[in-house]
Every structure is written in C-alpha cells, then in structure tokens.
Coordinates of C-alpha atoms in Angstrom, one line a residue:
M1 CA -18.5 50.2 91.8
P2 CA -15.4 52.2 93.0
Q3 CA -13.3 50.3 95.8
V4 CA -14.1 51.9 99.2
C5 CA -11.3 51.4 101.8
R6 CA -12.5 50.9 105.0
V7 CA -10.1 51.4 108.2
R8 CA -10.1 48.9 110.9
P9 CA -8.5 49.7 114.2
A10 CA -5.5 47.0 113.6
V11 CA -4.8 48.2 109.9
N12 CA -3.2 51.0 108.7
A13 CA -5.6 52.9 106.3
A14 CA -2.7 53.6 104.1
A15 CA -2.2 49.8 103.7
C16 CA -5.7 49.1 102.9
C17 CA -5.5 51.4 100.1
A18 CA -2.4 49.9 98.4
L19 CA -4.1 46.5 98.6
A20 CA -7.3 48.1 96.6
A21 CA -4.7 49.5 93.9
L22 CA -3.1 46.3 93.3
A23 CA -6.2 44.7 93.2
L24 CA -7.3 47.0 90.5
V25 CA -4.1 46.3 88.8
A26 CA -4.9 42.6 88.9
A27 CA -8.4 43.3 87.5
G28 CA -6.9 45.0 84.2
A29 CA -4.3 42.2 83.9
A30 CA -7.4 39.8 83.9
K31 CA -9.4 41.9 81.6
D32 CA -6.3 42.1 79.0
A33 CA -5.8 38.3 79.2
H34 CA -9.6 38.2 78.1
A35 CA -8.7 40.3 74.9
G36 CA -5.6 38.0 74.1
A37 CA -4.2 39.1 70.7
L38 CA -7.2 41.2 69.7
R39 CA -5.6 44.3 70.8
P40 CA -2.1 45.2 71.4
Q41 CA -0.9 45.2 75.3
R42 CA 1.1 47.6 76.9
F43 CA 2.5 46.6 80.5
V44 CA 3.2 49.3 83.0
G45 CA 5.1 48.7 86.0
V46 CA 4.0 49.9 89.3
A47 CA 6.4 50.7 92.1
A48 CA 5.6 48.9 95.0
Q49 CA 5.1 51.3 98.5
P50 CA 6.2 50.3 101.5
A51 CA 3.6 49.3 104.2
Q52 CA 3.0 51.9 107.2
S53 CA 3.5 50.3 110.6
A54 CA 0.3 49.9 112.3
V55 CA 0.9 51.9 115.1
P56 CA -2.2 53.2 117.2
G57 CA -2.2 56.9 116.7
S58 CA -0.4 57.6 113.5
E59 CA -1.6 59.3 110.8
P60 CA -2.9 58.1 107.4
S61 CA -0.4 58.2 104.6
E62 CA -0.9 59.9 101.5
Q63 CA -2.4 58.1 98.4
P64 CA 0.8 56.4 96.4
S65 CA 1.5 58.8 93.4
P66 CA 1.7 57.2 90.0
A67 CA 4.8 55.2 88.9
A68 CA 7.2 56.9 87.2
T69 CA 8.8 55.3 83.9
E70 CA 12.5 55.0 83.6
S71 CA 12.2 58.5 81.9
G72 CA 11.1 59.5 85.0
A73 CA 7.7 60.8 83.5
P74 CA 4.7 60.1 85.6
Q75 CA 2.1 57.3 84.2
P76 CA -1.8 58.0 84.1
P77 CA -3.8 56.6 86.8
L78 CA -4.7 53.4 86.7
P79 CA -8.5 52.9 85.0
Q80 CA -11.1 51.9 87.3
Q81 CA -13.5 48.9 86.8
S82 CA -17.1 49.8 86.5
G83 CA -18.5 46.7 87.5
V84 CA -20.1 45.9 84.1
P85 CA -18.4 43.0 82.1
E86 CA -16.9 43.8 78.8
P87 CA -18.2 41.6 75.8
Q88 CA -15.9 38.3 74.9
E89 CA -14.9 37.8 71.4
S90 CA -15.3 33.8 70.8
V91 CA -12.9 31.5 68.7
E92 CA -13.8 29.0 66.5
P93 CA -12.1 25.2 66.7
A94 CA -10.2 24.7 63.5
A95 CA -12.2 22.3 61.0
P96 CA -10.7 18.8 60.9
A97 CA -8.1 18.2 58.0
P98 CA -9.7 16.2 54.8
I99 CA -8.6 13.0 53.9
V100 CA -7.0 13.5 50.3
I101 CA -5.7 10.4 48.4
S102 CA -3.9 10.5 45.3
P103 CA -4.8 8.8 42.7
V104 CA -8.4 8.1 43.9
S105 CA -8.5 5.0 42.1
A106 CA -5.9 2.1 41.6
Q107 CA -5.1 -0.9 39.3
V108 CA -3.1 -3.8 41.0
V109 CA -1.8 -6.7 39.1
L110 CA -2.6 -9.8 41.0
G111 CA 0.4 -10.9 43.2
H112 CA 1.7 -7.3 43.0
S113 CA 1.8 -4.6 45.1
V114 CA 0.9 -0.6 44.7
S115 CA 0.8 2.2 46.9
V116 CA -1.3 5.4 46.9
H117 CA -0.1 8.4 48.4
V118 CA -2.0 10.1 51.6
I119 CA -1.7 13.6 50.8
S120 CA -3.8 14.7 53.8
P121 CA -3.6 14.7 56.8
P122 CA 0.4 15.0 57.0
S123 CA 0.3 13.1 60.5
G124 CA -2.0 10.8 62.6
L125 CA -3.2 7.4 62.1
L126 CA -5.8 6.5 59.2
S127 CA -8.0 3.3 59.8
L128 CA -9.1 1.3 56.5
S129 CA -12.2 -0.9 56.1
G130 CA -15.2 -1.7 53.9
F131 CA -13.1 -3.5 51.4
D132 CA -13.0 -7.1 50.5
A133 CA -10.1 -8.8 52.0
N134 CA -10.3 -12.0 49.5
I135 CA -9.5 -9.3 46.6
V136 CA -7.0 -7.1 48.2
R137 CA -4.8 -6.7 51.1
A138 CA -4.8 -2.8 52.2
V139 CA -2.6 -1.3 55.0
F140 CA -2.0 1.9 56.0
N141 CA 1.8 3.1 56.2
P142 CA 2.0 5.9 58.7
I143 CA 5.6 6.5 57.9
E144 CA 5.6 6.9 53.9
R145 CA 2.0 8.2 54.5
S146 CA 0.7 5.7 51.9
I147 CA -2.4 2.9 51.7
D148 CA -0.3 -0.3 50.6
L149 CA -2.2 -2.5 48.3
F150 CA -1.2 -6.3 47.4
G151 CA -3.7 -8.2 44.9
L152 CA -5.0 -11.5 46.0
R153 CA -7.8 -12.2 43.6
A154 CA -9.0 -10.9 40.3
G155 CA -11.9 -8.2 41.2
S156 CA -13.2 -5.0 42.4
T157 CA -13.5 -3.4 45.9
T158 CA -13.4 -0.1 47.7
V159 CA -11.4 0.9 50.4
T160 CA -12.7 3.3 52.9
A161 CA -9.9 5.4 55.0
T162 CA -10.9 7.1 58.1
G163 CA -9.2 9.3 60.0
E164 CA -8.9 10.5 64.0
S165 CA -11.4 12.9 63.6
G166 CA -13.7 11.2 62.0
V167 CA -13.4 12.3 58.3
S168 CA -13.0 9.8 55.6
A169 CA -12.5 9.2 51.8
T170 CA -12.9 5.9 49.5
L171 CA -10.5 4.3 47.5
S172 CA -11.5 2.5 44.3
V173 CA -9.3 -0.7 43.7
T174 CA -9.4 -3.2 40.8
V175 CA -7.2 -6.1 40.9
L176 CA -6.6 -7.7 37.4
T177 CA -4.5 -10.5 36.0
Y178 CA -1.9 -9.9 33.2
A179 CA -3.3 -10.6 29.8
G180 CA -0.5 -13.3 29.2
K181 CA 2.9 -14.0 29.9
A182 CA 6.0 -15.1 27.8
S183 CA 9.7 -16.6 28.2
N184 CA 12.4 -14.4 28.4
S185 CA 14.5 -15.9 25.7
A186 CA 13.8 -17.9 22.2
S187 CA 15.8 -18.7 19.2
A188 CA 15.4 -19.9 15.5
T189 CA 17.4 -20.9 13.1
I190 CA 17.3 -19.1 9.5
T191 CA 19.0 -19.3 6.1
G192 CA 20.1 -16.4 3.5
N193 CA 22.9 -15.3 1.3
P194 CA 23.2 -13.4 3.4
A195 CA 20.2 -12.7 5.8
S196 CA 19.3 -9.1 5.6
A197 CA 18.8 -6.9 8.9
D198 CA 15.0 -6.7 8.0
F199 CA 14.7 -10.4 7.6
V200 CA 16.6 -10.8 10.7
A201 CA 14.3 -8.5 12.7
Q202 CA 11.2 -10.2 11.1
T203 CA 12.2 -13.7 11.9
A204 CA 13.1 -12.8 15.7
A205 CA 9.8 -11.0 16.1
Q206 CA 8.0 -14.3 14.8
A207 CA 10.1 -16.4 17.0
A208 CA 9.4 -14.2 20.3
K209 CA 5.5 -14.4 19.4
L210 CA 5.8 -18.2 19.2
I211 CA 6.7 -18.3 23.0
A212 CA 3.9 -15.8 24.1
Y213 CA 0.8 -17.1 25.7
P214 CA -2.1 -14.9 26.0
E215 CA -5.4 -14.9 27.7
P216 CA -8.7 -15.7 26.0
G217 CA -9.4 -12.4 24.2
A218 CA -5.9 -10.8 24.5
R219 CA -3.6 -10.2 21.7
V220 CA 0.2 -10.5 21.2
L221 CA 1.8 -7.4 19.9
V222 CA 5.4 -7.4 18.4
D223 CA 6.8 -4.7 15.8
S224 CA 9.8 -5.9 13.9
T225 CA 10.8 -2.4 13.4
Q226 CA 11.1 -2.2 17.2
V227 CA 13.7 -4.8 17.5
R228 CA 17.1 -3.9 18.6
Q229 CA 20.7 -5.0 17.4
A230 CA 19.2 -6.6 14.2
H231 CA 22.0 -6.6 11.6
Q232 CA 23.1 -8.6 8.1
L233 CA 23.8 -12.1 9.0
P234 CA 26.2 -14.0 7.0
A235 CA 25.4 -17.9 6.4
N236 CA 27.1 -20.0 9.3
N237 CA 26.7 -17.0 11.7
A238 CA 24.8 -16.6 14.9
S239 CA 23.7 -13.2 16.5
T240 CA 21.3 -12.4 19.3
V241 CA 18.6 -9.7 19.0
L242 CA 16.1 -7.9 21.4
V243 CA 12.4 -7.8 20.8
P244 CA 10.2 -5.9 22.7
L245 CA 6.8 -7.6 23.3
S246 CA 3.5 -6.9 24.7
I247 CA 0.3 -8.6 25.4
T248 CA -3.0 -6.8 26.0
G249 CA -6.5 -7.0 26.2
P250 CA -9.8 -6.2 27.6
G251 CA -10.0 -6.6 31.7
Y252 CA -6.2 -7.5 31.9
A253 CA -3.4 -5.6 32.9
P254 CA -1.0 -5.1 29.8
Y255 CA 2.2 -7.5 30.2
N256 CA 5.3 -6.4 28.6
Q257 CA 8.6 -8.5 28.3
T258 CA 11.6 -8.3 26.3
V259 CA 12.8 -11.2 24.5
S260 CA 16.2 -12.1 23.9
V261 CA 16.5 -14.2 20.4
R262 CA 19.2 -16.3 19.4
L263 CA 19.4 -16.4 15.7
T264 CA 21.6 -19.1 13.8
N265 CA 22.0 -18.8 10.0
L266 CA 22.7 -22.2 8.7
A267 CA 23.8 -22.4 5.0
Q268 CA 21.2 -24.3 2.4
P269 CA 21.4 -25.0 -1.1
A270 CA 18.8 -23.3 -3.3
L271 CA 16.5 -26.1 -4.8
P272 CA 13.5 -25.5 -6.8
P273 CA 10.3 -26.9 -6.2
K274 CA 8.9 -29.8 -7.8
N275 CA 4.9 -29.2 -7.3
L276 CA 2.8 -26.1 -6.4
L277 CA 0.3 -26.7 -3.7
V278 CA -2.8 -24.6 -4.1
S279 CA -5.6 -23.8 -1.0
D280 CA -8.2 -21.5 -2.5
F281 CA -11.3 -23.6 -2.0
P282 CA -13.6 -22.8 -0.5
E283 CA -12.1 -19.3 -0.8
T284 CA -14.9 -17.8 1.4
I285 CA -14.8 -19.1 4.8
V286 CA -18.0 -19.8 6.5
E287 CA -17.1 -22.9 9.0
N288 CA -14.1 -24.7 10.7
G289 CA -11.9 -27.2 9.3
T290 CA -9.1 -28.6 7.1
L291 CA -8.8 -26.4 3.8
F292 CA -6.1 -28.3 2.2
Y293 CA -3.2 -30.9 3.1
A294 CA -0.4 -32.9 1.1
D295 CA 2.8 -34.5 2.0
V296 CA 6.0 -32.8 1.7
N297 CA 9.2 -35.3 1.6
F298 CA 13.0 -35.0 1.3
D299 CA 13.0 -35.4 -2.6
D300 CA 9.9 -33.7 -3.1
P301 CA 10.1 -29.6 -2.4
A302 CA 6.7 -28.1 -2.9
R303 CA 5.5 -24.4 -3.0
L304 CA 2.2 -23.8 -1.1
L305 CA -0.3 -21.1 -1.9
Y306 CA -3.5 -19.9 0.2
Y307 CA -5.7 -17.3 -0.6
H308 CA -8.9 -17.1 1.9
Y309 CA -11.7 -14.7 2.7
A310 CA -14.1 -14.6 5.8
A311 CA -17.5 -13.2 5.4
A312 CA -18.7 -10.1 6.5
R313 CA -20.8 -11.1 9.3
S314 CA -18.6 -14.2 10.5
I315 CA -16.7 -14.5 13.7
T316 CA -13.4 -14.1 14.0
R317 CA -11.4 -17.0 12.7
R318 CA -7.6 -18.3 12.6
V319 CA -5.9 -19.8 9.8
L320 CA -3.1 -21.9 10.6
V321 CA -0.6 -24.0 8.5
K322 CA 0.5 -27.0 10.4
A323 CA 3.1 -29.5 9.8
Q324 CA 2.6 -32.9 11.1
N325 CA 5.2 -35.6 11.6
S326 CA 3.8 -39.2 11.7
G327 CA 7.5 -40.7 11.8
V328 CA 9.9 -41.9 14.6
E329 CA 12.4 -39.3 13.9
S330 CA 12.6 -35.9 14.2
S331 CA 12.0 -33.8 10.7
L332 CA 13.7 -30.3 9.9
V333 CA 11.9 -28.3 7.5
M334 CA 12.8 -25.3 5.8
L335 CA 10.4 -22.5 4.6
I336 CA 11.0 -19.5 2.5
S337 CA 7.6 -17.6 2.9
G338 CA 5.5 -14.5 2.0
I339 CA 2.7 -13.9 4.3
A340 CA 0.3 -11.0 4.3
G341 CA -2.8 -10.4 6.1
P342 CA -5.3 -10.0 7.7
D343 CA -6.6 -7.1 5.1
P344 CA -9.8 -6.3 3.5
N345 CA -8.3 -5.0 0.5
I346 CA -8.3 -7.8 -2.2
L347 CA -5.6 -6.5 -4.5
S348 CA -3.1 -5.6 -1.5
I349 CA -3.2 -8.9 0.2
G350 CA -2.0 -10.6 -2.9
H351 CA 0.4 -8.1 -3.9
E352 CA 2.0 -8.2 -0.7
S353 CA 2.5 -11.9 -0.2
T354 CA 3.8 -12.1 -3.7
K355 CA 6.4 -9.3 -3.4
R356 CA 7.5 -10.9 0.4
F357 CA 7.9 -13.9 -1.2
L358 CA 9.8 -13.1 -4.4
I359 CA 12.1 -11.0 -2.2
H360 CA 12.8 -13.8 0.2
E361 CA 13.3 -16.5 -2.5
A362 CA 15.7 -14.4 -4.2
A363 CA 18.1 -14.0 -1.1
G364 CA 17.4 -17.5 0.1
E365 CA 15.9 -16.4 3.3
G366 CA 14.1 -18.9 4.9
Q367 CA 13.3 -20.6 8.4
I368 CA 14.1 -23.9 9.5
F369 CA 11.8 -25.8 11.9
E370 CA 12.0 -28.7 13.8
V371 CA 9.0 -31.1 14.2
P372 CA 9.4 -34.0 16.8
P373 CA 7.9 -37.5 16.0
G374 CA 4.5 -37.8 16.2
A375 CA 3.9 -34.3 16.6
T376 CA 2.4 -31.4 14.8
I377 CA 3.3 -27.6 14.8
N378 CA 2.1 -24.5 13.7
V379 CA 4.3 -22.7 11.0
V380 CA 1.7 -20.0 10.3
D381 CA -0.9 -18.6 12.4
Q382 CA -2.9 -15.7 11.3
L383 CA -5.8 -14.1 12.5
L384 CA -8.8 -13.7 9.9
P385 CA -11.5 -11.0 11.3
A386 CA -14.9 -10.8 9.4
G387 CA -14.8 -9.2 5.9
N388 CA -10.7 -9.7 5.7
L389 CA -8.3 -12.0 3.6
V390 CA -5.2 -13.5 4.6
S391 CA -2.7 -14.8 1.8
G392 CA 0.7 -16.8 2.0
L393 CA 3.2 -18.1 -0.2
M394 CA 5.5 -20.7 1.0
Q395 CA 8.3 -23.1 -0.6
M396 CA 9.1 -26.1 1.9
R397 CA 11.9 -28.4 1.7
V398 CA 12.7 -31.3 4.2
V399 CA 16.4 -30.7 5.3
A400 CA 16.6 -34.1 7.5
G401 CA 14.5 -36.6 8.6
D402 CA 11.2 -38.3 7.9
G403 CA 8.6 -36.3 5.4
V404 CA 5.8 -34.1 7.0
R405 CA 2.2 -33.5 6.3
V406 CA 1.3 -29.7 5.6
A407 CA -1.9 -28.5 5.9
V408 CA -3.9 -25.4 6.0
V409 CA -6.6 -25.2 8.6
V410 CA -9.6 -22.7 9.9
Q411 CA -10.5 -22.5 13.3
N412 CA -12.3 -20.0 15.9
A413 CA -10.0 -17.4 17.0
D414 CA -10.1 -18.8 20.7
E415 CA -9.6 -22.3 20.1
T416 CA -6.4 -24.2 21.2
A417 CA -4.1 -23.5 17.8
V418 CA -2.2 -26.9 18.4
E419 CA -4.4 -30.0 16.9
P420 CA -3.6 -32.9 14.8
I421 CA -4.7 -32.6 11.2
S422 CA -7.9 -34.0 9.9
D423 CA -8.1 -35.2 6.3
T424 CA -11.7 -34.2 5.8
L425 CA -11.7 -31.4 3.6
L426 CA -14.1 -28.5 3.7
S427 CA -16.6 -28.0 0.4
S428 CA -18.5 -25.1 -1.1
A429 CA -20.5 -24.7 -4.0
V430 CA -18.3 -22.0 -5.7
K431 CA -15.5 -23.7 -7.0
H432 CA -11.9 -22.4 -6.8
A433 CA -8.6 -23.8 -7.3
R434 CA -7.6 -26.5 -4.6
G435 CA -4.9 -29.4 -5.5
I436 CA -1.4 -30.1 -6.5
Y437 CA -0.1 -28.9 -9.8
Q438 CA 3.3 -29.8 -11.2
V439 CA 4.7 -26.9 -12.9
P440 CA 5.4 -24.3 -10.3
D441 CA 8.1 -22.3 -12.6
F442 CA 8.1 -21.2 -16.1
F443 CA 11.2 -19.9 -17.7
Y444 CA 11.1 -17.6 -21.1
D445 CA 13.9 -16.5 -23.5
V446 CA 12.4 -13.3 -25.5
S447 CA 14.8 -11.4 -28.0
Y448 CA 13.5 -8.1 -29.1
A449 CA 15.6 -6.3 -32.2
V450 CA 15.1 -2.2 -32.2
G451 CA 12.7 -1.4 -34.8
A452 CA 11.0 -4.8 -35.2
D453 CA 7.4 -5.7 -34.1
P454 CA 7.0 -5.7 -30.1
A455 CA 7.8 -8.7 -28.3
T456 CA 5.5 -9.8 -25.6
L457 CA 5.4 -11.8 -22.8
T458 CA 2.1 -13.0 -21.5
I459 CA 2.1 -14.2 -17.7
G460 CA -0.7 -16.3 -16.3
K461 CA -1.8 -17.7 -19.7
L462 CA -1.3 -21.3 -19.2
P463 CA -4.0 -23.2 -17.2
L464 CA -2.3 -25.7 -15.0
P465 CA -4.0 -29.5 -14.7
N466 CA -4.7 -30.5 -11.2
L467 CA -2.9 -33.7 -10.0
V468 CA -5.5 -34.4 -7.6
Q469 CA -9.2 -34.3 -8.1
G470 CA -10.5 -30.6 -8.5
E471 CA -10.3 -27.3 -10.5
V472 CA -7.4 -26.4 -12.9
L473 CA -5.6 -23.8 -11.9
G474 CA -6.4 -20.7 -14.1
G475 CA -4.0 -17.4 -14.0
D476 CA -0.9 -19.3 -13.0
Y477 CA -1.1 -17.9 -9.4
G478 CA 1.8 -19.2 -7.1
V479 CA 3.9 -19.8 -10.2
K480 CA 7.1 -18.0 -10.8
Q481 CA 7.9 -16.7 -13.9
S482 CA 11.3 -15.9 -15.1
A483 CA 12.4 -14.7 -18.4
A484 CA 16.0 -13.8 -19.9
I485 CA 15.2 -10.8 -22.2
T486 CA 18.1 -9.8 -25.0
L487 CA 17.4 -6.6 -26.8
L488 CA 19.4 -6.2 -30.1
N489 CA 20.5 -2.7 -31.7
S490 CA 21.6 -3.2 -35.2
T491 CA 21.5 0.8 -35.8
P492 CA 24.6 3.3 -35.8
R493 CA 22.7 5.1 -32.9
D494 CA 21.9 4.2 -29.3
A495 CA 18.4 3.1 -29.3
R496 CA 15.5 3.2 -26.4
V497 CA 13.4 0.1 -25.7
G498 CA 10.3 0.7 -23.5
M499 CA 8.8 -2.0 -21.3
W500 CA 4.9 -1.8 -20.6
F501 CA 2.5 -3.4 -18.5
E502 CA -0.9 -4.1 -19.6
P503 CA -3.9 -6.4 -17.7
R504 CA -6.1 -8.2 -20.4
G505 CA -9.1 -9.1 -18.2
G506 CA -9.1 -6.6 -15.1
R507 CA -7.4 -4.3 -13.0
A508 CA -4.2 -5.9 -11.6
T509 CA -1.0 -5.3 -9.5
G510 CA 2.6 -6.6 -10.1
T511 CA 5.9 -7.2 -8.9
F512 CA 9.0 -7.7 -10.5
L513 CA 12.6 -8.2 -9.9
I514 CA 14.4 -6.6 -13.1
D515 CA 18.1 -7.4 -12.6
G516 CA 17.8 -8.0 -9.0
R517 CA 15.8 -4.5 -8.5
L518 CA 12.4 -4.3 -7.0
V519 CA 9.8 -2.5 -9.4
Q520 CA 6.1 -2.7 -8.3
L521 CA 2.8 -1.5 -9.7
H522 CA -0.4 -0.2 -8.0
P523 CA -3.7 -1.2 -9.8
V524 CA -3.7 -0.7 -13.4
G525 CA -6.9 -0.8 -15.6
V526 CA -7.4 -2.9 -18.9
G527 CA -6.6 -0.9 -21.9
R528 CA -4.0 1.7 -20.3
P529 CA -0.4 0.4 -20.7
A530 CA 1.6 1.3 -17.9
L531 CA 5.4 2.2 -18.7
M532 CA 7.7 0.3 -16.2
R533 CA 11.1 0.9 -17.6
T534 CA 13.2 1.9 -20.3
F535 CA 16.2 0.7 -21.5
I536 CA 19.2 2.1 -23.7
V537 CA 20.7 -0.4 -26.1
P538 CA 23.9 0.6 -27.6
A539 CA 24.5 1.3 -31.3
R540 CA 25.3 -1.8 -33.1
G541 CA 25.2 -3.8 -29.4
Y542 CA 22.8 -5.5 -27.3
R543 CA 21.6 -5.7 -23.8
K544 CA 20.6 -8.5 -21.7
I545 CA 18.0 -8.3 -19.0
N546 CA 16.7 -10.5 -16.4
I547 CA 13.2 -10.5 -15.1
V548 CA 11.4 -12.2 -12.3
T549 CA 7.5 -12.0 -11.6
M550 CA 4.4 -14.0 -10.2
P551 CA 0.9 -13.6 -11.0
E552 CA -1.0 -11.7 -7.8
G553 CA -3.7 -13.0 -5.9
G554 CA -7.0 -11.0 -6.3
S555 CA -5.6 -9.4 -9.5
S556 CA -6.9 -10.1 -12.9
Y557 CA -4.3 -12.3 -15.0
P558 CA -2.9 -12.9 -17.6
V559 CA -1.0 -9.5 -17.9
R560 CA 0.7 -8.8 -21.1
V561 CA 4.2 -7.4 -20.7
T562 CA 5.6 -5.6 -23.9
F563 CA 9.1 -4.7 -25.0
A564 CA 9.2 -2.2 -27.8
S565 CA 10.9 0.7 -29.4
D566 CA 7.5 2.5 -29.8
P567 CA 4.6 2.5 -27.3
P568 CA 1.6 0.4 -27.5
P569 CA -1.9 1.7 -28.2
N570 CA -2.9 4.0 -25.6
G571 CA 0.5 3.7 -23.7
G572 CA 3.4 6.3 -23.9
W573 CA 6.5 7.2 -22.7
N574 CA 6.0 9.0 -19.4
M575 CA 6.8 6.8 -16.4
S576 CA 3.3 5.4 -15.1
S577 CA 2.3 6.9 -11.9
A578 CA 1.4 3.3 -10.9
V579 CA 5.1 2.3 -10.6
Y580 CA 6.7 2.8 -7.4

C-alpha cells in the first residue's frame, strides 16, 4: 500500500515524508538483496534533504525532487512497493564430494608398506574401518592424502574409508608372502681352456639358482642370456657376473634378486673316463626312488648317461643327480655335463643333451663341486612334468679327497631335495639299459681313395656288455666316437669327396664336430642319405679330417657315415636341408 504521511503537531510534515522516502529506499534494497546474483544491480545515490525545523505555524516544505546524478540528469522516481511479496528463487545445497581412491585394490607384501592415493575429496579427514587389523595396518595420511597400508599377516580384507560428510568407499587389500628368497651372492669354480662367455653365463645362472629357496608351488626363474658382464675366462683367472633371478608362484608376491656370482677358472688336465654309467631303466617313471648309483673314485673317472620319461598322467616329479661323500675328508668333484629337458620331444631331448656335452667336453668346460664329509649334495636338479623327458651326460672325476657315490634319484617335485641315497633300485617289466660299461670311447682310423669303393663308418653298432647285472648297451648311447679320416687323391685334378649321414633302423638326429666345427642334423629318415659336407682333395695329394660324434638318446642307431666321390643310392650332391 502507498505510504501515508500523517502530520503530528510536533513533527514537520516534510520530515515525515522524507522518512517515508527513506523507508521506500530501504525496502527496495532489501528486495534486491533477495534477488542476489539473479539479476544485475544498479545502485543510485539519493541526496539527503535537510529536515525543516518543527516550529509551530511554519508551512510544509515541498516534496523532495529526485536526486541528480553526477552528470546532473534527474533520476526516475523510486519504485513503490505494492505490498505483495515477490517469489524467491531457492539455491540447492552442494552435493558432498565422493570418495575416490586409486587404485581400488592393493597387494601388500608381508612386512612391507604400500600407499594408496586419495584423489577425492582434496581436503578433510577420512576415517578407516571394517578391515581385519590382524592382516593389515591401515592409516589415513592427511598430509600426503593417502591410505598407508602395512602387511601383518597373509590374507585378504576390505578397508572402508568414510569422509566427514558420511560418503564412503572401499579398498580391497591382499597381503602376500614372497614366493621365496635368495642370497645376493654366490660363487662357483669352473674349468675351461678357456671358458667361453656362454659357459660362464650358464654356470653363473646355475650357481644363482642353487642359493634360491622357493616356497611350495613356486618356481625359480633364471635366464642365462640375461646375465650381465659375462665374458671369456682364461684358466687360472676369476671374474664376477650379475645374474637376475626371480621366484614366482600362484598366491605369492613375485620375488626378484640380482645375484653377484664370483667364478674362478681352475686349470685341470683332460683325462678320459674309464667307465660309462647308464641310467635308462626304468625309462618310464611311475614311482619315486633310486634309478641308478655307482661309486666314482680318484683313479676311476666315469661318464654318466641318464634318459627318463614321465608318463602322460603322472604327477610332476623331480630328477636329481646326487653326490654323496661317506668319507672323513671333503671331496672335490669335477663335472663336464650336457643337460637337457624337460621336453616332450623324444628326438630333441637326446640331441640337445649330446650337443651340449660334446661342446663342453671339447673345450674342457666343467664345474668343480665340493662335497663335505658325510654330506650329500645335488649336482643336477630337473623338473619332470607329465609327458616330458629329461636327459643328461656328465663326465665325472674326483680331483681331491675321498671318492663319492653318484646316484640318479626321482622324487615328488615338492619333496625336500637333499636326502641320502637309497641303495634300493627301482625296477620295471620293460627292460632298458642300466649298469656300468667298460668302453666309453671308440676310436677309428679310416682312409678313402678318390674313385675307390665308399669308405663307411658305422656309429652305434657294437653292443657293450654290462659289468653288473643288467641289459647290454645297444646303440652305444653315451659312447664318444672319434675318427681320423684320410682322403687320398692320386689323380692329376682336384677331387670332390662327400660325407653322407644315413640312419639304418629308424629316424635319427646327429651331432658332429668336424675339425672342431659344430654340424647338426634334424631327424633324417631311413633310406634318405643326407649330404653333410663336401671336401676338396688336392691333385696327387691328401686331406685329413677329424670327426667326433656320439649316438643320441631317442634316435634310432646305428647310423652309417659314408665317404665317397659318388653319392650313395638315393643320395645326391645337394646339401641336405636337415643339416644346420
């Protein structure tokens, strides 16, 4: 309603109207304050009018004119309130910030700490609840805006983080133990003339693996190609290399360690073995126990061949080669070895084992182990999963101290690996070679004249008698075959002579060192002679060739090696695709 100015006797009517005008201004300001930021404001100054003196009989003053701006222009009259309130616009309160944690799950290693970042809210406190305090210690860090976790016991739990507004989020926490542990240093004594960089790396990797201790169900992983600082090591020199090692397994935290391995190359003479020890019975493993054992003494070096297969549905087992010292002094045992597997490929496993052994034996590359008095150590430790094979060739010599008993043992993969040797041997209805054989090396001297009938060398033709009760050794597996070949040419022109590889009873692979150079053959079938090499013999001259080979486990031997100036039946002058 319009404001009415009522004149009281003691109050000047002009003053009353001025007060009414000021009230209207105040009402307009209040209205604008409610509108807030909803519409722009314009503030207009109103010039104050001096009040007339309230003297009886004075005339009422005129209504105040609108105030002028600084420019002198008159302002419009102030709006009059109608008395009806205008609608007010409501402002919704802001939603509380969500709890955002990154990541939303965390793995903590037992005895170690992990921090999880709190992304939202950017300030304020969080309370943590709902978790198992026996598994993890959880603390909110308001400075770093993180949830700090410390693993107390293996297990899983959930942490609920609640903000000051009542909003919450959950964090899944799993505390894991390491899959194992390992020392940070190891050492090994090796031989070699010199020891190649590859052999240094391989031996260092094995030495690192021996000081790793996995938890049940975990595996030790070492890759010799990742060994750092490995180089050729001459005899009577030492070097240190770095071996990355990891241990992994389901339900465990991965364990990683870099092992520093110190290798010393100790010069040793090359002495031939006197006996061949063979463990190929039972060939198929169906139970645990001792597969073979024999004694190796200072004056009786020996070569050990083992070749074993796990049935398709059997449990995962472990094949160990043990050395046991029953004497009162420590023994030093030198081993030159070629180990292969596990692998389901019957031909490949024997080939790899033979190749590695011949390479190491030619270079004198071996390792020297100490066997303390009354102790048993594992010199080879191989997993044998179902449907796989393992094979090994090892030349052994006691360098110092008492003799040792050497055994091939099979056990469950999760059993304690170091146990004394049992003298009870496993058996089977399917007979294979197991025993001691007296002739571990064969030597041949063969000559061929250009144009004459082919000269042949038959590898694996002589069955060896067993010095203990058991089967004879057919195929000469594990017997090194060395041949000196002389090629003669009486003609006035240079002549070409070929060397062919021909299995006689079934598919066979081959490994040859021809004048020290490695030549390998993929499986070759019967009746398909594979040309391995050709040699040019000078006119009215000769050429000498030295060959080293060995029958390979899983292959069908004997194999005939032919030297001739004309190809054998079904042979040719094209180099066989089996050769590499």
